[in-house]
């Protein structure tokens, strides 16, 4: 069996006295669709931050594509193929919507060895991405003109623009309508079919169940379940964690 | 407009300015003009770091003075032509900018800002204690009265500062329109998101700090020749610290035009004010304007104009 | 060099004492920044300007009415508190609420620092000013040890102020809310406490401390408007060294810096003092940014 694309082993993170993550082990195989769920404050975003290098974990290692990435800065990990969207959208406020997408194209895609995109190819790629998430008519607007939902779509598009091997989508669907949720799930599945491994962090259970081949559950910084969706949601500990809050 | 075209047009404008100045029979035009141009360079340099990347430098005086004192130091060894001194001033200040950036840019912007403030005080202490460059007594630089091809020496200095201004503005504008400028803007807007998008933020910040420091040093290098007698209190003077921040903030920090407008406006106003009122009151007004603009018109004059034209278009 | 050994021990012990006394004073200077920067995350680089303002007020009252500077500063506490609260309100409305603290907030405080210094120059000129008090001049002598009263009194006053603040922060409701506001604004809101109000109170206290610090400063040394700028490096060096957000850390950082500066001044000359603070700051930032006791 080929080694997993992403391996996290014994990862812990504290903030002062507060233990945010306690010895997390997980693995994601190439091409998988994994759902990551858990109550608010369980450490999901902290885990993402540690995987991406935005935060430095105290113990444990992160291996991506066979390489230990612990010593790499965030932008180096992005260039190696890990992209993420932020739970609270963080757009570049002085750049246009299209401009926001140019950044990962210029600094990640063009920074990788091989054919760099020409200016026309860049523009075409921007337009394509905007079309995919339904923001084509907002291309020249500034992020402050967007609705919350549109900003989340921009977040997702910006992560996609980095042409990742592994895409971590952090609560991209909050506030979306029923059909919009289906649209995004469909989009993510299509991306997955193109070969992108995806970790979906979501509270909308319908989307998680529809999308995931496997679900990982985080509660209070510990992994309490990891398996097929039907098995996991019937797990008594998982039920307790969700009903208990 | 592509950068080489801008460069040529700027040179043409500069030439017009120079020859127009020569038509005025009073050399004061050159003295005052030199100071205003010096501020244009300082404001533009500050803005490359402060306006484009969002990292505030409070120690502009330090980088400026480094250029000036590099000149004094070298002058004692062997009098070099000023263009060469400008280059060495740039190198010295650029290296210090790089060093300081390397030590403090990995931390928050606030620490970098504080470090620049402390740097100015420390460098002044070092210079005051260093007799070779005159210490607290100051250093004299005898400048010739005339120079071949140009005429009065002050006109030569003015011409050099014009050239430096063209250089600085071209660089600033060039960066703004380049991929580097995009990277700088992302650092200013959201550094975490920039890193996540693949922007090597530390490397870019170091480029900005080094470039900014170098340009300030270049502006400072001819200063001893301009002023004739260099004292630490004038090289590290208050007016450099506040003006290099006030001029871009009041002019507008998001484009190369802002520092230019801010420097010309404030610089000229100050030249008039220093003659009519005291220089301390003049500085007070600059400080008050800075506070007022920062609160009321954060995007400066450029921002006000943009808002006004956008309002008219509707 | 043999006969100088006895002399050096004298020098050494007195440099140490001077350093400790200086460190005590530095605590007063820095404690306000521990609150504004360490707890509230506001980079108030104008803090030294308010200290100098406090010094000048102590000077005028002392020169015209002969009142003791420390007494003056205590009377001025409410005024400085209100000044701080007012400034925070402007800062909050203009910058914090809009998320613009980084560039604009810093420029705002720099502008305040600058304007204060220039106004003091306009009103008082650049001559050094000093105060007169019965404890400026005499020293206590215990064996070879010298305790100049003009340093001992400020040191004691500073440590008293520190103790008072520490008690306030740990034992009163508002004090504890202030300590908490850095970490959990949501919890405060849930308890019905407005985080903005808490921050305003905290910043007001931070500026109030400058009234006292200013009085202590002018007891220790003569003051002129640009003296404030020397203290910016010191203040933040101590904060970083001691660990942001830790008030006891501030005392330790202040003592350390005081001792290092004192030894440098004794053996290398006093004009190198500002360089010491900067060196300490850079080294700490480079190697241990969390400070000695930081969170």
GROMACS .gro file of N, CA, C and O in nm, chain A residues 91-98 100 138-147 151 154, chain B residues 310:
model
   88
   91UNK      N    1  -0.954   3.782   0.325
   91UNK     CA    2  -0.919   3.826   0.190
   91UNK      C    3  -0.816   3.938   0.195
   91UNK      O    4  -0.793   3.999   0.298
   92UNK      N    5  -0.751   3.960   0.080
   92UNK     CA    6  -0.661   4.074   0.069
   92UNK      C    7  -0.747   4.195   0.035
   92UNK      O    8  -0.796   4.209  -0.077
   93UNK      N    9  -0.764   4.280   0.134
   93UNK     CA   10  -0.868   4.382   0.123
   93UNK      C   11  -0.842   4.490   0.020
   93UNK      O   12  -0.935   4.553  -0.029
   94UNK      N   13  -0.716   4.515  -0.016
   94UNK     CA   14  -0.692   4.621  -0.113
   94UNK      C   15  -0.679   4.568  -0.256
   94UNK      O   16  -0.660   4.644  -0.349
   95UNK      N   17  -0.688   4.436  -0.271
   95UNK     CA   18  -0.684   4.379  -0.406
   95UNK      C   19  -0.826   4.342  -0.450
   95UNK      O   20  -0.911   4.313  -0.367
   96UNK      N   21  -0.850   4.342  -0.581
   96UNK     CA   22  -0.981   4.302  -0.630
   96UNK      C   23  -1.000   4.152  -0.608
   96UNK      O   24  -0.906   4.081  -0.573
   97UNK      N   25  -1.121   4.107  -0.631
   97UNK     CA   26  -1.150   3.964  -0.618
   97UNK      C   27  -1.059   3.884  -0.709
   97UNK      O   28  -0.998   3.784  -0.669
   98UNK      N   29  -1.047   3.928  -0.834
   98UNK     CA   30  -0.957   3.858  -0.927
   98UNK      C   31  -0.814   3.869  -0.879
   98UNK      O   32  -0.736   3.773  -0.887
  100UNK      N   33  -0.709   3.881  -0.580
  100UNK     CA   34  -0.688   3.786  -0.472
  100UNK      C   35  -0.646   3.651  -0.526
  100UNK      O   36  -0.565   3.580  -0.467
  138UNK      N   37  -1.818   3.930  -1.007
  138UNK     CA   38  -1.762   4.017  -0.903
  138UNK      C   39  -1.611   4.035  -0.920
  138UNK      O   40  -1.543   4.083  -0.831
  139UNK      N   41  -1.560   3.996  -1.034
  139UNK     CA   42  -1.414   3.990  -1.053
  139UNK      C   43  -1.344   4.120  -1.020
  139UNK      O   44  -1.237   4.122  -0.960
  140UNK      N   45  -1.403   4.234  -1.059
  140UNK     CA   46  -1.333   4.361  -1.039
  140UNK      C   47  -1.374   4.431  -0.909
  140UNK      O   48  -1.332   4.542  -0.883
  141UNK      N   49  -1.459   4.365  -0.830
  141UNK     CA   50  -1.500   4.427  -0.704
  141UNK      C   51  -1.394   4.407  -0.597
  141UNK      O   52  -1.308   4.320  -0.607
  142UNK      N   53  -1.405   4.488  -0.491
  142UNK     CA   54  -1.318   4.469  -0.376
  142UNK      C   55  -1.387   4.375  -0.277
  142UNK      O   56  -1.510   4.370  -0.273
  143UNK      N   57  -1.309   4.304  -0.196
  143UNK     CA   58  -1.370   4.211  -0.101
  143UNK      C   59  -1.474   4.274  -0.009
  143UNK      O   60  -1.568   4.208   0.031
  144UNK      N   61  -1.458   4.403   0.022
  144UNK     CA   62  -1.555   4.462   0.115
  144UNK      C   63  -1.694   4.474   0.053
  144UNK      O   64  -1.792   4.495   0.122
  145UNK      N   65  -1.703   4.460  -0.082
  145UNK     CA   66  -1.834   4.466  -0.147
  145UNK      C   67  -1.903   4.330  -0.148
  145UNK      O   68  -2.015   4.318  -0.197
  146UNK      N   69  -1.834   4.226  -0.102
  146UNK     CA   70  -1.891   4.092  -0.109
  146UNK      C   71  -1.974   4.060   0.014
  146UNK      O   72  -1.950   4.110   0.122
  147UNK      N   73  -2.073   3.969  -0.006
  147UNK     CA   74  -2.146   3.919   0.110
  147UNK      C   75  -2.059   3.815   0.181
  147UNK      O   76  -1.958   3.770   0.128
  151UNK      N   77  -1.763   3.582   0.028
  151UNK     CA   78  -1.627   3.584   0.080
  151UNK      C   79  -1.577   3.443   0.108
  151UNK      O   80  -1.459   3.412   0.087
  154UNK      N   81  -1.476   3.300  -0.211
  154UNK     CA   82  -1.347   3.356  -0.253
  154UNK      C   83  -1.234   3.284  -0.179
  154UNK      O   84  -1.132   3.250  -0.239
  555UNK      N   85  -1.469   5.926  -0.731
  555UNK     CA   86  -1.563   5.815  -0.734
  555UNK      C   87  -1.704   5.865  -0.704
  555UNK      O   88  -1.803   5.821  -0.760
   0.00000   0.00000   0.00000
